[in-house]
Amino acid sequence: SWPPAATPVARLMNLVGGYLNHYSDYSTCQITVGMPYLYGGSWVDGNSLSDMENSELAVFFGNNPSETRMSGCKAKTLQHARFTRNTRVIIIDPRYTDSMVSVGDEWIPIRPGTDAALSAALAYVMITEDLIDKPFLAKYAIGYDEESLPKGAPAGSSYKSYILGQGPDKTPKTPAWASRITGIPPARIEKLAREIAGARPCFICQGWGPQRTTNGENISRAIGMLAVLTGNVGIKGGNTGARENAGYKLPMATFPTLENPVKTELSCFNWYQAIDDYKQMTATTAGIRGRERLIAPIKFIWNYAGNCLTNQHGGINQMHPILLDDKKCETIVVIDTTLTPSARYADFLLPSCLNLEEHDWTSDGDSNIAYVIFDNKCIEPLGEAKSIYDICAGVANELGVKEAFTEGRTQYQWLEKLYAESRKAIPELPPTLEEAYTMGVYKRYFPENHIAYKAFRDDPEANPLPSPSGKIEIYSPRLAELAETWTLLPGQAITALPEYIPNPEGAISPERKEWPLQLIGHHYKQRTHSTYGNCWWLQEVAPQELWINPIDAKARGIEFGDRVKVFNGRGVSFVKAKITPRIMPGVVSLPEGAWHTPNAAGEDTNGCVNVLTKLLPTALAKGNPHHTNLVQVEKA
Ligand SMILES: Nc1nc2c(c(=O)[nH]1)N[C@H]1C(S)=C(S)[C@@H](COP(=O)(O)OP(=O)(O)OC[C@H]3O[C@@H](n4cnc5c(=O)[nH]c(N)nc54)[C@H](O)[C@@H]3O)O[C@H]1N2
Ligand SMILES: Nc1nc2c(c(=O)[nH]1)N[C@H]1C(S)=C(S)[C@@H](COP(=O)(O)OP(=O)(O)OC[C@H]3O[C@@H](n4cnc5c(=O)[nH]c(N)nc54)[C@H](O)[C@@H]3O)O[C@H]1N2
Ligand SMILES: [Mo]
């Protein structure tokens, strides 16, 4: 089960009967739900980014830490590995990213949504040229070849059979086959396979861009396969193919939210369907957990510190009628610091404190350092703004549960209590909370890099993986069963092996005749999603622009800085064009998070990518397929 957010809203609801919870998040739905079928558990671990200094080669699939992890810590770690320790860096991405600019040795542009095809062809070269780590596969994995298939798996269903074209599809996954899908020349694929297999060790990782796509669950596993085939799992300088480890964290106590009596959960993305037609939502049609089906629609939404009702959700124009209809969802409460696009749908709009207006702390980590930032209250809240604790305490009072909610404490008294608890686990913190606020930041360094699944690698008998077989499951019997029992929509697929599945609205789909350009929306340095999207200083530094290749721009008579119309069957957005060879031909990118700003005709005028994205959830995780879109672009 997904850990509930430690917010006062959860505590309040748990005191009055509970709430419908969600699993996963918009960041990592497909990798979180999909990749554990390879390694087991509820989350796939990675080596620290700092461990990259021990790698001969690092291969990044859609991982752009120079922009998505902008803190100085990550940048220094990357530069140390690249420039002091001489780790070579290859970046596979439709865009020549800021990471490419700062630490990349070589860029391999790839069409969005096709990494599983590239991975299969890399495996083809490794297998046919005898470059794989056979002893590793024999000892640590099931399903690589016919001999190691689990009981009950049909003949011809091993990974090797799939790759060599001896499986049901009879298609060898040659570099020529993958080239047609990915846009990467066959010779480059062959060379990359030899480079990855030849590097001792190799740090293979993926950002979360590749998995934020219609069949992203398989993509996350397919990239993981490269680490498995080359035996780079569980060793210094290797990695699992997942994203790098998030870093060490200190065990600070969190606000107790009490137990949620409601055990039903739905994915973070398909909640709109629970407003619209909950009766269709079952375990096998919509991934409902904790119950066979939903038994009631969503009638009330708490939207606290989020712009996901509309701006960040996707399919904005399709969400609009669902949110607008008062008979469907009757009450929407928005609690924010800023009058966002989501706030337009609020029945109750509650202004919330900025972090400068309340006491709190933040506990986080990065590679070899863990820290707690004690956020001091600098000024009293302005206007009518209140902290989320005081808002919920006020509502608890009206609902007759104030005593149970507050236990007689103010927000500061809760912090003092939680601080005292934290000090038991971290005795070197200052004696009082007041002294902690005076100190400001507490840091602890960890000398060792984290090595994911090291214990399993060292002794797989004593430390099996948390998968049903205790091994790496290249063929997943659990997925084979879901493939049989779940009802999927056209374009969705679940497969026991990490197969390439062509996306609808993908690189090679027939819809490209009408909508020739693939559209993604990368995370952008101007803002965090939509936060600060309204800050004109930052707009000046990093303006909102459509990235488009000179070839595609020229074919459309578009010049640098022209205002263009980006559109498909779901929506229209107007924005300035950034003509740049830093994006491959056939692909455009509109950085996600710009504020939806419709004109009288309902067309967005601010480059908001989510008027072009769709509501169709992904197959297994029922998550957001934000990077799977086709569009046309013309001069406005
Ligand atoms: N097309 C496309 N869409 C995407 C993505 C994508 O890649 N492509 N990425 C997805 C991802 S990974 C994510 S995580 C989501 C993010 O979606 P959201 O979490 O909704 O992102 P933000 O826009 O940052 O919204 C945060 C809100 O919190 C408010 N806020 C900030 N500080 C405070 C505070 O102290 N108190 C209160 N009450 N409010 C505060 C801000 O004003 C803002 O409105 O977007 C998703 N949407
Ligand atoms: N500055 C800034 N930093 C942020 C955020 C922000 O909004 N702004 N958001 C934060 C949050 S909540 C999250 S979840 C993370 C998100 O982190 P990510 O999900 O990793 O970020 P994205 O930019 O969506 O994708 C990373 C890269 O993948 C590429 N890409 C897209 N599709 C594909 C594909 O099919 N194959 C390959 N190989 N590459 C592809 C994109 O061009 C991009 O360069 O970032 C966090 N950091
Ligand atoms: Mo995210």
PDB file of N, CA, C and O in Angstrom, residues 442-467:
ATOM      1  N   TYR A 442      20.853  21.118   9.562  1.00  0.00           N
ATOM      2  CA  TYR A 442      21.666  20.053  10.134  1.00  0.00           C
ATOM      3  C   TYR A 442      22.032  19.074   9.012  1.00  0.00           C
ATOM      4  O   TYR A 442      21.165  18.652   8.243  1.00  0.00           O
ATOM      5  N   LYS A 443      23.327  18.727   8.904  1.00  0.00           N
ATOM      6  CA  LYS A 443      23.772  17.806   7.843  1.00  0.00           C
ATOM      7  C   LYS A 443      24.524  16.630   8.436  1.00  0.00           C
ATOM      8  O   LYS A 443      25.249  16.797   9.418  1.00  0.00           O
ATOM      9  N   ARG A 444      24.376  15.488   7.790  1.00  0.00           N
ATOM     10  CA  ARG A 444      25.226  14.356   8.147  1.00  0.00           C
ATOM     11  C   ARG A 444      25.791  13.733   6.860  1.00  0.00           C
ATOM     12  O   ARG A 444      25.055  13.539   5.892  1.00  0.00           O
ATOM     13  N   TYR A 445      27.083  13.447   6.876  1.00  0.00           N
ATOM     14  CA  TYR A 445      27.719  12.830   5.707  1.00  0.00           C
ATOM     15  C   TYR A 445      27.814  11.328   5.898  1.00  0.00           C
ATOM     16  O   TYR A 445      28.016  10.848   7.003  1.00  0.00           O
ATOM     17  N   PHE A 446      27.661  10.588   4.809  1.00  0.00           N
ATOM     18  CA  PHE A 446      27.801   9.135   4.840  1.00  0.00           C
ATOM     19  C   PHE A 446      28.970   8.769   3.921  1.00  0.00           C
ATOM     20  O   PHE A 446      28.913   9.048   2.717  1.00  0.00           O
ATOM     21  N   PRO A 447      30.044   8.172   4.465  1.00  0.00           N
ATOM     22  CA  PRO A 447      31.231   7.945   3.640  1.00  0.00           C
ATOM     23  C   PRO A 447      31.011   6.909   2.527  1.00  0.00           C
ATOM     24  O   PRO A 447      31.656   6.977   1.483  1.00  0.00           O
ATOM     25  N   GLU A 448      30.074   5.974   2.730  1.00  0.00           N
ATOM     26  CA  GLU A 448      29.919   4.885   1.756  1.00  0.00           C
ATOM     27  C   GLU A 448      28.887   5.234   0.682  1.00  0.00           C
ATOM     28  O   GLU A 448      27.810   5.723   1.002  1.00  0.00           O
ATOM     29  N   ASN A 449      29.193   4.930  -0.576  1.00  0.00           N
ATOM     30  CA  ASN A 449      28.172   5.005  -1.612  1.00  0.00           C
ATOM     31  C   ASN A 449      27.181   3.872  -1.390  1.00  0.00           C
ATOM     32  O   ASN A 449      27.555   2.785  -0.960  1.00  0.00           O
ATOM     33  N   HIS A 450      25.919   4.123  -1.731  1.00  0.00           N
ATOM     34  CA  HIS A 450      24.914   3.066  -1.608  1.00  0.00           C
ATOM     35  C   HIS A 450      24.985   2.149  -2.837  1.00  0.00           C
ATOM     36  O   HIS A 450      25.003   2.617  -3.972  1.00  0.00           O
ATOM     37  N   ILE A 451      25.036   0.840  -2.610  1.00  0.00           N
ATOM     38  CA  ILE A 451      25.047  -0.142  -3.712  1.00  0.00           C
ATOM     39  C   ILE A 451      23.754  -0.949  -3.620  1.00  0.00           C
ATOM     40  O   ILE A 451      23.568  -1.714  -2.668  1.00  0.00           O
ATOM     41  N   ALA A 452      22.883  -0.789  -4.609  1.00  0.00           N
ATOM     42  CA  ALA A 452      21.579  -1.456  -4.570  1.00  0.00           C
ATOM     43  C   ALA A 452      21.746  -2.969  -4.722  1.00  0.00           C
ATOM     44  O   ALA A 452      22.495  -3.434  -5.581  1.00  0.00           O
ATOM     45  N   TYR A 453      21.031  -3.725  -3.904  1.00  0.00           N
ATOM     46  CA  TYR A 453      20.988  -5.203  -3.947  1.00  0.00           C
ATOM     47  C   TYR A 453      22.368  -5.853  -3.774  1.00  0.00           C
ATOM     48  O   TYR A 453      22.615  -6.940  -4.309  1.00  0.00           O
ATOM     49  N   LYS A 454      23.235  -5.189  -3.021  1.00  0.00           N
ATOM     50  CA  LYS A 454      24.569  -5.746  -2.786  1.00  0.00           C
ATOM     51  C   LYS A 454      24.474  -7.067  -2.009  1.00  0.00           C
ATOM     52  O   LYS A 454      25.163  -8.042  -2.330  1.00  0.00           O
ATOM     53  N   ALA A 455      23.598  -7.103  -0.990  1.00  0.00           N
ATOM     54  CA  ALA A 455      23.475  -8.315  -0.166  1.00  0.00           C
ATOM     55  C   ALA A 455      23.035  -9.500  -1.028  1.00  0.00           C
ATOM     56  O   ALA A 455      23.549 -10.614  -0.897  1.00  0.00           O
ATOM     57  N   PHE A 456      22.103  -9.262  -1.940  1.00  0.00           N
ATOM     58  CA  PHE A 456      21.628 -10.307  -2.857  1.00  0.00           C
ATOM     59  C   PHE A 456      22.772 -10.786  -3.749  1.00  0.00           C
ATOM     60  O   PHE A 456      22.981 -11.983  -3.944  1.00  0.00           O
ATOM     61  N   ARG A 457      23.537  -9.851  -4.254  1.00  0.00           N
ATOM     62  CA  ARG A 457      24.655 -10.210  -5.128  1.00  0.00           C
ATOM     63  C   ARG A 457      25.689 -11.046  -4.371  1.00  0.00           C
ATOM     64  O   ARG A 457      26.195 -12.047  -4.877  1.00  0.00           O
ATOM     65  N   ASP A 458      25.964 -10.622  -3.126  1.00  0.00           N
ATOM     66  CA  ASP A 458      26.994 -11.311  -2.349  1.00  0.00           C
ATOM     67  C   ASP A 458      26.555 -12.723  -1.958  1.00  0.00           C
ATOM     68  O   ASP A 458      27.361 -13.642  -1.951  1.00  0.00           O
ATOM     69  N   ASP A 459      25.277 -12.872  -1.607  1.00  0.00           N
ATOM     70  CA  ASP A 459      24.788 -14.189  -1.176  1.00  0.00           C
ATOM     71  C   ASP A 459      23.286 -14.318  -1.471  1.00  0.00           C
ATOM     72  O   ASP A 459      22.447 -14.032  -0.622  1.00  0.00           O
ATOM     73  N   PRO A 460      22.945 -14.751  -2.676  1.00  0.00           N
ATOM     74  CA  PRO A 460      21.526 -14.787  -3.073  1.00  0.00           C
ATOM     75  C   PRO A 460      20.692 -15.804  -2.293  1.00  0.00           C
ATOM     76  O   PRO A 460      19.477 -15.658  -2.201  1.00  0.00           O
ATOM     77  N   GLU A 461      21.346 -16.824  -1.725  1.00  0.00           N
ATOM     78  CA  GLU A 461      20.595 -17.814  -0.934  1.00  0.00           C
ATOM     79  C   GLU A 461      20.151 -17.184   0.387  1.00  0.00           C
ATOM     80  O   GLU A 461      18.995 -17.300   0.777  1.00  0.00           O
ATOM     81  N   ALA A 462      21.085 -16.514   1.033  1.00  0.00           N
ATOM     82  CA  ALA A 462      20.786 -15.908   2.340  1.00  0.00           C
ATOM     83  C   ALA A 462      19.951 -14.644   2.196  1.00  0.00           C
ATOM     84  O   ALA A 462      19.161 -14.310   3.078  1.00  0.00           O
ATOM     85  N   ASN A 463      20.121 -13.919   1.092  1.00  0.00           N
ATOM     86  CA  ASN A 463      19.424 -12.635   0.912  1.00  0.00           C
ATOM     87  C   ASN A 463      18.664 -12.603  -0.416  1.00  0.00           C
ATOM     88  O   ASN A 463      19.018 -11.856  -1.319  1.00  0.00           O
ATOM     89  N   PRO A 464      17.617 -13.424  -0.546  1.00  0.00           N
ATOM     90  CA  PRO A 464      16.878 -13.424  -1.816  1.00  0.00           C
ATOM     91  C   PRO A 464      16.217 -12.067  -2.063  1.00  0.00           C
ATOM     92  O   PRO A 464      15.971 -11.314  -1.121  1.00  0.00           O
ATOM     93  N   LEU A 465      15.924 -11.777  -3.317  1.00  0.00           N
ATOM     94  CA  LEU A 465      15.152 -10.572  -3.647  1.00  0.00           C
ATOM     95  C   LEU A 465      13.725 -10.742  -3.143  1.00  0.00           C
ATOM     96  O   LEU A 465      13.257 -11.875  -2.982  1.00  0.00           O
ATOM     97  N   PRO A 466      12.996  -9.630  -2.950  1.00  0.00           N
ATOM     98  CA  PRO A 466      11.611  -9.759  -2.493  1.00  0.00           C
ATOM     99  C   PRO A 466      10.622 -10.176  -3.596  1.00  0.00           C
ATOM    100  O   PRO A 466       9.432  -9.922  -3.489  1.00  0.00           O
ATOM    101  N   SER A 467      11.101 -10.810  -4.666  1.00  0.00           N
ATOM    102  CA  SER A 467      10.199 -11.317  -5.718  1.00  0.00           C
ATOM    103  C   SER A 467       9.732 -12.713  -5.313  1.00  0.00           C
ATOM    104  O   SER A 467      10.363 -13.354  -4.475  1.00  0.00           O
TER     105      SER A 467
END
